[in-house]
């Protein structure tokens, strides 16, 4: 579990920080889009969304230590890391929704 702690835990955090840097670029691209953006995308474009993801992830990590047994802590840590990865993946997918929608209508 040491490997997961050393390499797995920082990975979602790094992706979340990358996401925080990439979001303003997406906001500029869709600024003059001319069509209403999906609600999920507008939420992800809010400036505080990245801070919420990072804060929730950092608060969930120490919560894994409440479990008394090592196997329970390991499972909880893996669940937090996977949830962090899923949060970044879902948020990134929300940024691409208008492009997916446009490509569907161009066929």
Short mmCIF file of N, CA and C in Angstrom, two decimals:
data_model
loop_
_atom_site.label_atom_id
_atom_site.label_comp_id
_atom_site.label_asym_id
_atom_site.label_seq_id
_atom_site.Cartn_x
_atom_site.Cartn_y
_atom_site.Cartn_z
N UNK A 1 0.82 -1.20 0.00
CA UNK A 1 0.00 0.00 0.00
C UNK A 1 0.86 1.26 0.00
N UNK A 2 2.12 1.10 0.34
CA UNK A 2 3.03 2.24 0.33
C UNK A 2 3.16 2.81 -1.08
N UNK A 3 3.15 1.95 -2.09
CA UNK A 3 3.26 2.41 -3.47
C UNK A 3 2.05 3.26 -3.84
N UNK A 4 0.86 2.83 -3.45
CA UNK A 4 -0.35 3.61 -3.73
C UNK A 4 -0.28 4.95 -3.03
N UNK A 5 0.20 4.94 -1.80
CA UNK A 5 0.28 6.19 -1.05
C UNK A 5 1.28 7.15 -1.68
N UNK A 6 2.41 6.63 -2.10
CA UNK A 6 3.45 7.51 -2.65
C UNK A 6 3.15 7.98 -4.07
N UNK A 7 2.57 7.10 -4.88
CA UNK A 7 2.37 7.44 -6.29
C UNK A 7 0.91 7.66 -6.66
N UNK A 8 0.01 6.90 -6.05
CA UNK A 8 -1.40 7.01 -6.41
C UNK A 8 -2.09 8.23 -5.85
N UNK A 9 -1.77 8.58 -4.62
CA UNK A 9 -2.44 9.72 -3.97
C UNK A 9 -2.11 11.05 -4.66
N UNK A 10 -0.86 11.32 -5.03
CA UNK A 10 -0.57 12.61 -5.67
C UNK A 10 -1.08 12.71 -7.11
N UNK A 11 -1.32 11.59 -7.77
CA UNK A 11 -1.72 11.63 -9.17
C UNK A 11 -3.04 12.38 -9.40
N UNK A 12 -4.14 12.03 -8.70
CA UNK A 12 -5.37 12.82 -8.89
C UNK A 12 -5.19 14.29 -8.52
N UNK A 13 -4.38 14.54 -7.51
CA UNK A 13 -4.15 15.93 -7.11
C UNK A 13 -3.45 16.70 -8.23
N UNK A 14 -2.48 16.08 -8.86
CA UNK A 14 -1.80 16.72 -10.00
C UNK A 14 -2.75 16.97 -11.15
N UNK A 15 -3.63 16.00 -11.43
CA UNK A 15 -4.61 16.19 -12.50
C UNK A 15 -5.60 17.30 -12.16
N UNK A 16 -5.96 17.41 -10.89
CA UNK A 16 -6.87 18.48 -10.48
C UNK A 16 -6.21 19.84 -10.66
N UNK A 17 -4.94 19.94 -10.36
CA UNK A 17 -4.23 21.20 -10.55
C UNK A 17 -4.09 21.52 -12.03
N UNK A 18 -3.83 20.49 -12.85
CA UNK A 18 -3.79 20.70 -14.30
C UNK A 18 -5.15 21.20 -14.78
N UNK A 19 -6.22 20.62 -14.26
CA UNK A 19 -7.57 21.02 -14.63
C UNK A 19 -7.80 22.49 -14.31
N UNK A 20 -7.33 22.93 -13.16
CA UNK A 20 -7.48 24.34 -12.76
C UNK A 20 -6.78 25.27 -13.74
N UNK A 21 -5.68 24.83 -14.31
CA UNK A 21 -4.94 25.65 -15.28
C UNK A 21 -5.64 25.62 -16.64
N UNK A 22 -6.23 24.49 -17.01
CA UNK A 22 -6.84 24.34 -18.33
C UNK A 22 -8.21 25.00 -18.45
N UNK A 23 -8.93 25.13 -17.36
CA UNK A 23 -10.30 25.65 -17.41
C UNK A 23 -10.38 27.06 -17.99
N UNK A 24 -9.51 28.00 -17.63
CA UNK A 24 -9.62 29.34 -18.24
C UNK A 24 -9.45 29.31 -19.77
N UNK A 25 -8.66 28.40 -20.28
CA UNK A 25 -8.51 28.28 -21.74
C UNK A 25 -9.82 27.84 -22.37
N UNK A 26 -10.49 26.89 -21.76
CA UNK A 26 -11.78 26.45 -22.26
C UNK A 26 -12.81 27.57 -22.16
N UNK A 27 -12.76 28.33 -21.10
CA UNK A 27 -13.71 29.44 -20.95
C UNK A 27 -13.54 30.45 -22.08
N UNK A 28 -12.29 30.72 -22.46
CA UNK A 28 -12.06 31.65 -23.58
C UNK A 28 -12.59 31.09 -24.89
N UNK A 29 -12.40 29.80 -25.11
CA UNK A 29 -12.86 29.19 -26.36
C UNK A 29 -14.38 29.29 -26.49
N UNK A 30 -15.08 29.06 -25.41
CA UNK A 30 -16.54 29.02 -25.47
C UNK A 30 -17.19 30.36 -25.10
N UNK A 31 -16.38 31.40 -24.95
CA UNK A 31 -16.91 32.72 -24.59
C UNK A 31 -17.90 33.22 -25.64
N UNK A 32 -17.56 33.09 -26.90
CA UNK A 32 -18.41 33.56 -28.00
C UNK A 32 -19.03 32.40 -28.75
N UNK A 33 -19.44 31.39 -28.03
CA UNK A 33 -19.96 30.18 -28.65
C UNK A 33 -21.28 30.42 -29.37
N UNK A 34 -22.09 31.31 -28.86
CA UNK A 34 -23.34 31.66 -29.52
C UNK A 34 -24.51 30.77 -29.18
N UNK A 35 -24.29 29.72 -28.44
CA UNK A 35 -25.37 28.83 -28.03
C UNK A 35 -25.25 28.63 -26.52
N UNK A 36 -26.36 28.32 -25.89
CA UNK A 36 -26.27 28.07 -24.44
C UNK A 36 -25.42 26.84 -24.16
N UNK A 37 -24.60 26.95 -23.15
CA UNK A 37 -23.74 25.84 -22.76
C UNK A 37 -24.50 24.90 -21.84
N UNK A 38 -24.17 23.61 -21.86
CA UNK A 38 -24.82 22.69 -20.93
C UNK A 38 -24.58 23.11 -19.48
N UNK A 39 -25.57 22.85 -18.65
CA UNK A 39 -25.49 23.27 -17.24
C UNK A 39 -24.27 22.66 -16.54
N UNK A 40 -23.98 21.39 -16.83
CA UNK A 40 -22.83 20.76 -16.18
C UNK A 40 -21.53 21.46 -16.57
N UNK A 41 -21.47 21.96 -17.79
CA UNK A 41 -20.26 22.67 -18.21
C UNK A 41 -20.14 24.02 -17.51
N UNK A 42 -21.25 24.71 -17.34
CA UNK A 42 -21.18 26.00 -16.66
C UNK A 42 -20.73 25.84 -15.21
N UNK A 43 -21.14 24.73 -14.59
CA UNK A 43 -20.68 24.47 -13.22
C UNK A 43 -19.18 24.23 -13.19
N UNK A 44 -18.69 23.45 -14.14
CA UNK A 44 -17.26 23.13 -14.19
C UNK A 44 -16.44 24.37 -14.53
N UNK A 45 -17.02 25.30 -15.26
CA UNK A 45 -16.30 26.54 -15.62
C UNK A 45 -16.26 27.55 -14.49
N UNK A 46 -17.06 27.38 -13.45
CA UNK A 46 -17.01 28.30 -12.31
C UNK A 46 -15.60 28.28 -11.72
N UNK A 47 -15.08 29.42 -11.32
CA UNK A 47 -13.69 29.49 -10.84
C UNK A 47 -13.44 28.66 -9.58
N UNK A 48 -14.44 28.40 -8.79
CA UNK A 48 -14.22 27.68 -7.54
C UNK A 48 -14.33 26.18 -7.68
N UNK A 49 -14.72 25.67 -8.86
CA UNK A 49 -14.92 24.23 -9.03
C UNK A 49 -13.64 23.45 -8.75
N UNK A 50 -12.52 23.91 -9.25
CA UNK A 50 -11.25 23.21 -9.03
C UNK A 50 -10.89 23.20 -7.55
N UNK A 51 -11.15 24.33 -6.88
CA UNK A 51 -10.85 24.40 -5.44
C UNK A 51 -11.73 23.43 -4.66
N UNK A 52 -12.97 23.26 -5.07
CA UNK A 52 -13.87 22.31 -4.40
C UNK A 52 -13.35 20.88 -4.59
N UNK A 53 -12.92 20.56 -5.82
CA UNK A 53 -12.39 19.21 -6.07
C UNK A 53 -11.15 18.94 -5.21
N UNK A 54 -10.21 19.88 -5.23
CA UNK A 54 -8.97 19.70 -4.47
C UNK A 54 -9.26 19.63 -2.98
N UNK A 55 -10.10 20.52 -2.48
CA UNK A 55 -10.43 20.55 -1.05
C UNK A 55 -11.11 19.28 -0.58
N UNK A 56 -12.06 18.80 -1.38
CA UNK A 56 -12.76 17.57 -1.01
C UNK A 56 -11.81 16.38 -1.00
N UNK A 57 -10.94 16.34 -2.00
CA UNK A 57 -9.97 15.24 -2.08
C UNK A 57 -9.01 15.27 -0.89
N UNK A 58 -8.50 16.45 -0.57
CA UNK A 58 -7.56 16.57 0.55
C UNK A 58 -8.22 16.30 1.90
N UNK A 59 -9.50 16.59 2.02
CA UNK A 59 -10.21 16.30 3.28
C UNK A 59 -10.57 14.82 3.39
N UNK A 60 -10.77 14.16 2.25
CA UNK A 60 -11.15 12.74 2.28
C UNK A 60 -9.96 11.84 2.58
N UNK A 61 -8.77 12.27 2.23
CA UNK A 61 -7.59 11.41 2.46
C UNK A 61 -7.37 11.08 3.94
N UNK A 62 -7.35 12.07 4.84
CA UNK A 62 -7.16 11.71 6.25
C UNK A 62 -8.32 10.92 6.85
N UNK A 63 -9.48 11.02 6.23
CA UNK A 63 -10.64 10.29 6.74
C UNK A 63 -10.46 8.78 6.61
N UNK A 64 -9.55 8.35 5.77
CA UNK A 64 -9.32 6.91 5.62
C UNK A 64 -8.69 6.30 6.87
N UNK A 65 -8.12 7.12 7.73
CA UNK A 65 -7.47 6.61 8.94
C UNK A 65 -8.44 6.30 10.07
N UNK A 66 -9.73 6.56 9.88
CA UNK A 66 -10.70 6.24 10.93
C UNK A 66 -10.98 4.75 11.01
N UNK A 67 -10.62 4.00 9.97
CA UNK A 67 -10.87 2.56 9.97
C UNK A 67 -9.83 1.86 10.83
N UNK A 68 -10.27 0.93 11.68
CA UNK A 68 -9.34 0.30 12.61
C UNK A 68 -8.40 -0.72 11.97
N UNK A 69 -8.87 -1.41 10.94
CA UNK A 69 -8.03 -2.46 10.34
C UNK A 69 -7.30 -1.95 9.10
N UNK A 70 -6.13 -2.50 8.85
CA UNK A 70 -5.30 -2.07 7.74
C UNK A 70 -5.97 -2.32 6.40
N UNK A 71 -6.62 -3.45 6.23
CA UNK A 71 -7.26 -3.73 4.95
C UNK A 71 -8.41 -2.76 4.67
N UNK A 72 -9.11 -2.35 5.72
CA UNK A 72 -10.18 -1.36 5.54
C UNK A 72 -9.61 -0.01 5.15
N UNK A 73 -8.51 0.37 5.79
CA UNK A 73 -7.86 1.65 5.43
C UNK A 73 -7.35 1.61 3.99
N UNK A 74 -6.77 0.49 3.61
CA UNK A 74 -6.28 0.36 2.23
C UNK A 74 -7.41 0.48 1.22
N UNK A 75 -8.52 -0.19 1.50
CA UNK A 75 -9.67 -0.11 0.61
C UNK A 75 -10.21 1.32 0.54
N UNK A 76 -10.29 1.98 1.68
CA UNK A 76 -10.79 3.36 1.71
C UNK A 76 -9.86 4.29 0.95
N UNK A 77 -8.56 4.10 1.09
CA UNK A 77 -7.59 4.93 0.37
C UNK A 77 -7.72 4.74 -1.13
N UNK A 78 -7.85 3.49 -1.55
CA UNK A 78 -8.03 3.22 -2.98
C UNK A 78 -9.33 3.84 -3.49
N UNK A 79 -10.38 3.78 -2.68
CA UNK A 79 -11.65 4.37 -3.08
C UNK A 79 -11.55 5.88 -3.22
N UNK A 80 -10.83 6.53 -2.32
CA UNK A 80 -10.65 7.99 -2.40
C UNK A 80 -9.84 8.36 -3.64
N UNK A 81 -8.77 7.61 -3.91
CA UNK A 81 -7.95 7.88 -5.09
C UNK A 81 -8.77 7.69 -6.36
N UNK A 82 -9.54 6.62 -6.44
CA UNK A 82 -10.37 6.39 -7.62
C UNK A 82 -11.46 7.46 -7.75
N UNK A 83 -12.03 7.88 -6.64
CA UNK A 83 -13.04 8.95 -6.69
C UNK A 83 -12.42 10.25 -7.18
N UNK A 84 -11.19 10.53 -6.76
CA UNK A 84 -10.50 11.72 -7.25
C UNK A 84 -10.26 11.66 -8.74
N UNK A 85 -9.83 10.50 -9.23
CA UNK A 85 -9.62 10.33 -10.67
C UNK A 85 -10.94 10.47 -11.44
N UNK A 86 -11.99 9.88 -10.91
CA UNK A 86 -13.30 9.99 -11.57
C UNK A 86 -13.82 11.42 -11.59
N UNK A 87 -13.55 12.17 -10.53
CA UNK A 87 -13.98 13.57 -10.49
C UNK A 87 -13.30 14.38 -11.59
N UNK A 88 -12.00 14.16 -11.77
CA UNK A 88 -11.27 14.88 -12.82
C UNK A 88 -11.75 14.44 -14.20
N UNK A 89 -11.95 13.14 -14.38
CA UNK A 89 -12.40 12.64 -15.68
C UNK A 89 -13.79 13.17 -16.04
N UNK A 90 -14.70 13.16 -15.08
CA UNK A 90 -16.05 13.65 -15.34
C UNK A 90 -16.04 15.15 -15.61
N UNK A 91 -15.23 15.89 -14.87
CA UNK A 91 -15.15 17.34 -15.08
C UNK A 91 -14.57 17.66 -16.45
N UNK A 92 -13.56 16.90 -16.86
CA UNK A 92 -12.97 17.11 -18.18
C UNK A 92 -13.97 16.76 -19.27
N UNK A 93 -14.72 15.71 -19.10
CA UNK A 93 -15.75 15.34 -20.08
C UNK A 93 -16.79 16.45 -20.20
N UNK A 94 -17.13 17.10 -19.09
CA UNK A 94 -18.10 18.20 -19.14
C UNK A 94 -17.58 19.36 -19.99
N UNK A 95 -16.28 19.57 -20.00
CA UNK A 95 -15.72 20.64 -20.82
C UNK A 95 -15.87 20.37 -22.31
N UNK A 96 -15.92 19.11 -22.68
CA UNK A 96 -16.02 18.74 -24.09
C UNK A 96 -17.45 18.54 -24.56
N UNK A 97 -18.44 18.67 -23.70
CA UNK A 97 -19.83 18.42 -24.09
C UNK A 97 -20.29 19.24 -25.30
N UNK A 98 -20.02 20.55 -25.37
CA UNK A 98 -20.47 21.28 -26.56
C UNK A 98 -19.84 20.77 -27.85
N UNK A 99 -18.59 20.34 -27.78
CA UNK A 99 -17.95 19.80 -28.97
C UNK A 99 -18.59 18.48 -29.40
N UNK A 100 -18.91 17.63 -28.43
CA UNK A 100 -19.59 16.38 -28.73
C UNK A 100 -20.96 16.66 -29.34
N UNK A 101 -21.64 17.64 -28.78
CA UNK A 101 -22.97 18.00 -29.27
C UNK A 101 -22.88 18.52 -30.70
N UNK A 102 -21.92 19.38 -30.99
CA UNK A 102 -21.75 19.92 -32.34
C UNK A 102 -21.41 18.82 -33.34
N UNK A 103 -20.51 17.93 -32.97
CA UNK A 103 -20.12 16.88 -33.91
C UNK A 103 -21.29 15.93 -34.20
N UNK A 104 -22.16 15.75 -33.24
CA UNK A 104 -23.33 14.90 -33.45
C UNK A 104 -24.28 15.54 -34.48
N UNK A 105 -24.40 16.87 -34.43
CA UNK A 105 -25.31 17.55 -35.34
C UNK A 105 -24.70 17.77 -36.71
N UNK A 106 -23.40 17.63 -36.86
CA UNK A 106 -22.77 17.83 -38.16
C UNK A 106 -22.90 16.61 -39.06
N UNK A 107 -23.28 15.50 -38.50
CA UNK A 107 -23.41 14.28 -39.34
C UNK A 107 -24.60 14.31 -40.22
#
